[in-house]
PDB file of C-alpha atoms in Angstrom:
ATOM      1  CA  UNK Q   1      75.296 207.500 262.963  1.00 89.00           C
ATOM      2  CA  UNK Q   2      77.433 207.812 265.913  1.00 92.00           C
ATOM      3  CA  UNK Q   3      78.374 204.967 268.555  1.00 94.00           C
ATOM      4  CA  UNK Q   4      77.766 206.251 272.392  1.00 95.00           C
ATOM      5  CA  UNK Q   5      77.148 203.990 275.288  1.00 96.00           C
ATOM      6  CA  UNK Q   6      73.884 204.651 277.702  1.00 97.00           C
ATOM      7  CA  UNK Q   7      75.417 205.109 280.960  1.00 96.00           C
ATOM      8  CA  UNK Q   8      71.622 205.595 282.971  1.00 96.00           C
ATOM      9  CA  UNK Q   9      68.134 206.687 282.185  1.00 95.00           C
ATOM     10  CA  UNK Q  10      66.218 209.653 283.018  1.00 93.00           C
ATOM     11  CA  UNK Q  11      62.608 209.327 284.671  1.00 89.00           C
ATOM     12  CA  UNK Q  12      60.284 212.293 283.725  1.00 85.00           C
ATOM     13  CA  UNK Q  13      56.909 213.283 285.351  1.00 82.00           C
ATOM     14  CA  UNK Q  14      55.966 216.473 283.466  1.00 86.00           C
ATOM     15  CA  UNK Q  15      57.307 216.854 279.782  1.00 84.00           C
ATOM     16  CA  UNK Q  16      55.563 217.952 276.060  1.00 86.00           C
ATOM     17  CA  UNK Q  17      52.328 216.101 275.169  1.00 87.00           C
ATOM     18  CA  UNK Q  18      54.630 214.739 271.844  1.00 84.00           C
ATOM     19  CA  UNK Q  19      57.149 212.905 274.153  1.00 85.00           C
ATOM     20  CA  UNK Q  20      54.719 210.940 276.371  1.00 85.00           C
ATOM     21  CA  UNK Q  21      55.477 207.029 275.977  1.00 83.00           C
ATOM     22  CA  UNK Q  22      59.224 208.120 274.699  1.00 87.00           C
ATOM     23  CA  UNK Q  23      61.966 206.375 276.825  1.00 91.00           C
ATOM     24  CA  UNK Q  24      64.702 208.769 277.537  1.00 94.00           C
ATOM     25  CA  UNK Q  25      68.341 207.611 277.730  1.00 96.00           C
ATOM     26  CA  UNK Q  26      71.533 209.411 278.891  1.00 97.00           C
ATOM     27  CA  UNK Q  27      74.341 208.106 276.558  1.00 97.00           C
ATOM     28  CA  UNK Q  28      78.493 209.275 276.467  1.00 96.00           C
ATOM     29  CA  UNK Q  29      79.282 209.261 272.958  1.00 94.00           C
ATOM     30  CA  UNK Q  30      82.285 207.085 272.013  1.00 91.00           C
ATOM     31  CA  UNK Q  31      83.972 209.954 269.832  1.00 80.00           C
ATOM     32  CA  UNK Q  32      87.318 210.065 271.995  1.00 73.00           C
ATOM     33  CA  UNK Q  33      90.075 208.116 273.013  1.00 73.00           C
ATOM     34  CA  UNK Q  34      89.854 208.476 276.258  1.00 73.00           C
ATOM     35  CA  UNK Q  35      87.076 206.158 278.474  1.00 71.00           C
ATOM     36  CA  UNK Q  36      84.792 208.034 280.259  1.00 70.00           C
ATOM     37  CA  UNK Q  37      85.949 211.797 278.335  1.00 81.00           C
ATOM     38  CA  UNK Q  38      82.828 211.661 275.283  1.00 85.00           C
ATOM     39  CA  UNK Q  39      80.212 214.196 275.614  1.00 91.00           C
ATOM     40  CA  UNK Q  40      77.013 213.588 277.367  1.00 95.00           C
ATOM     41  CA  UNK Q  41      73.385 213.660 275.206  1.00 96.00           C
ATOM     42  CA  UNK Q  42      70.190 212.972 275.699  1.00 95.00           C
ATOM     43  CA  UNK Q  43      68.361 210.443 273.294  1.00 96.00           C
ATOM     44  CA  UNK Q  44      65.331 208.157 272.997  1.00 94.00           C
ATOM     45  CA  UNK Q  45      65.146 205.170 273.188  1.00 93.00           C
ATOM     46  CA  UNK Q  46      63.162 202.969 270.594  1.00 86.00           C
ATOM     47  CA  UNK Q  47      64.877 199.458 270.756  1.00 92.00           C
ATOM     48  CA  UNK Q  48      65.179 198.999 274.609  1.00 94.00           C
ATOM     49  CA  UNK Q  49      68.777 199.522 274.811  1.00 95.00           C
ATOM     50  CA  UNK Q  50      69.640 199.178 278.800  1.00 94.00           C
ATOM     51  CA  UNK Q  51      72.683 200.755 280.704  1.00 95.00           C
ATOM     52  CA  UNK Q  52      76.117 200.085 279.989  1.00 95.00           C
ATOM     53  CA  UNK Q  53      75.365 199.088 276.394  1.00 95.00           C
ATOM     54  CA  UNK Q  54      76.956 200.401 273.089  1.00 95.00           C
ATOM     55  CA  UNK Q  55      74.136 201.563 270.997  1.00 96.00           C
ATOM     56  CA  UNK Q  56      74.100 203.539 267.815  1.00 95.00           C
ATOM     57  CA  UNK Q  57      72.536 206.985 267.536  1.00 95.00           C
ATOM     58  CA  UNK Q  58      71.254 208.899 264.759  1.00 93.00           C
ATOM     59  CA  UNK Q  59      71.005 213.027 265.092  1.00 92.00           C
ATOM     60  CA  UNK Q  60      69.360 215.531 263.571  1.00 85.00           C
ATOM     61  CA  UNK Q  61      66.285 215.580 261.318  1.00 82.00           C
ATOM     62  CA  UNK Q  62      66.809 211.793 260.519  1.00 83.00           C
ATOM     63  CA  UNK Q  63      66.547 211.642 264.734  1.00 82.00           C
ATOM     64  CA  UNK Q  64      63.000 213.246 263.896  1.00 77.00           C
ATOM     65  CA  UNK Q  65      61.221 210.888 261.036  1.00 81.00           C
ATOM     66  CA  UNK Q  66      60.668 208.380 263.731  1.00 78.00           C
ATOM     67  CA  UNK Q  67      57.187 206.677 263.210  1.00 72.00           C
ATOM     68  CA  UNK Q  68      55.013 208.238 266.132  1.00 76.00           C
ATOM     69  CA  UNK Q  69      57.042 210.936 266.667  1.00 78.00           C
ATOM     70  CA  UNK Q  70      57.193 213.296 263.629  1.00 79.00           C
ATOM     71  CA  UNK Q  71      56.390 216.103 265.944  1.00 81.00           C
ATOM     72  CA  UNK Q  72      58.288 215.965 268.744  1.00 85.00           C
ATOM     73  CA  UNK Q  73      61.111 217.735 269.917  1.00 87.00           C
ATOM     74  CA  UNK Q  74      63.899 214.648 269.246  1.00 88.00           C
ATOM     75  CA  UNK Q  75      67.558 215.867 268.522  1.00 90.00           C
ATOM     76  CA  UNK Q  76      69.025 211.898 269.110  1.00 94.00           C
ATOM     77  CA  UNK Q  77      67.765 208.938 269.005  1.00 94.00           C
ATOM     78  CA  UNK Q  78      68.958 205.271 269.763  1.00 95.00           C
ATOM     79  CA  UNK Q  79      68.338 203.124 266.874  1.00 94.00           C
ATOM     80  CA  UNK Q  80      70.571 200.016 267.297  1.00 94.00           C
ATOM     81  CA  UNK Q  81      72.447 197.879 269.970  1.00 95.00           C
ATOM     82  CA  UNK Q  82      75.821 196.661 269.075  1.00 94.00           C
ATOM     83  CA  UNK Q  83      76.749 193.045 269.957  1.00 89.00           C
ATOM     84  CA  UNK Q  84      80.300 193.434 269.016  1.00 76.00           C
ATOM     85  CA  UNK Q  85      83.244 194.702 267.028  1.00 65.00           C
ATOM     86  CA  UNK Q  86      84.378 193.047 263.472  1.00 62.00           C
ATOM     87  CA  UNK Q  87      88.498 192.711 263.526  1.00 62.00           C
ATOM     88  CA  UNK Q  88      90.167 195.566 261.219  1.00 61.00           C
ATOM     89  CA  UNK Q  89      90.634 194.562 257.977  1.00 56.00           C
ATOM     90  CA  UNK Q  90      93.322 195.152 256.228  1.00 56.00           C
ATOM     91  CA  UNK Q  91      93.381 196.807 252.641  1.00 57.00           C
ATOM     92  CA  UNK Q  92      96.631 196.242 251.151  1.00 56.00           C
TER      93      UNK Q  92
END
């Protein structure tokens, strides 16, 4: 899993049979330093995760086993909402 933040959603007339009733999501992966610099995916959205939140995605062909959508066309999907952060711990 990966942690992006949605950052808007995208509104589709026309697309595959297999993605009707999918919510799309625009989301800027969190996989840089720098605020604003993460690349840009597309992913649905199964949890109702809304705009500005941090959500965690899940790629791949684990992005595809999603009930209801086994043959769809999914690359990334959202799959949790994070409330917030636990401190470091320290290991020493």
């Amino acid at each position: 899993m990966i942690i992006g933040r949605v950052i808007n959603s995208i509104w589709s007339t026309r697309k595959v049979e297999s993605l009707v009733g999918a919510k799309l999501m625009i989301v800027q992966l969190l996989d840089t330093p720098e605020e604003g610099k993460g690349k840009i995916i597309v992913a649905v959205d199964m949890i109702g995760a809304g705009i500005g939140e941090r959500v965690l995605v899940t790629q791949g062909s684990s992005a595809r086993r999603i009930a209801g959508f086994e043959d769809a066309p999914i690359d990334s999907v959202i799959v949790g909402i994070i409330d917030e952060n636990q401190p470091e711990v320290s290991l020493r």
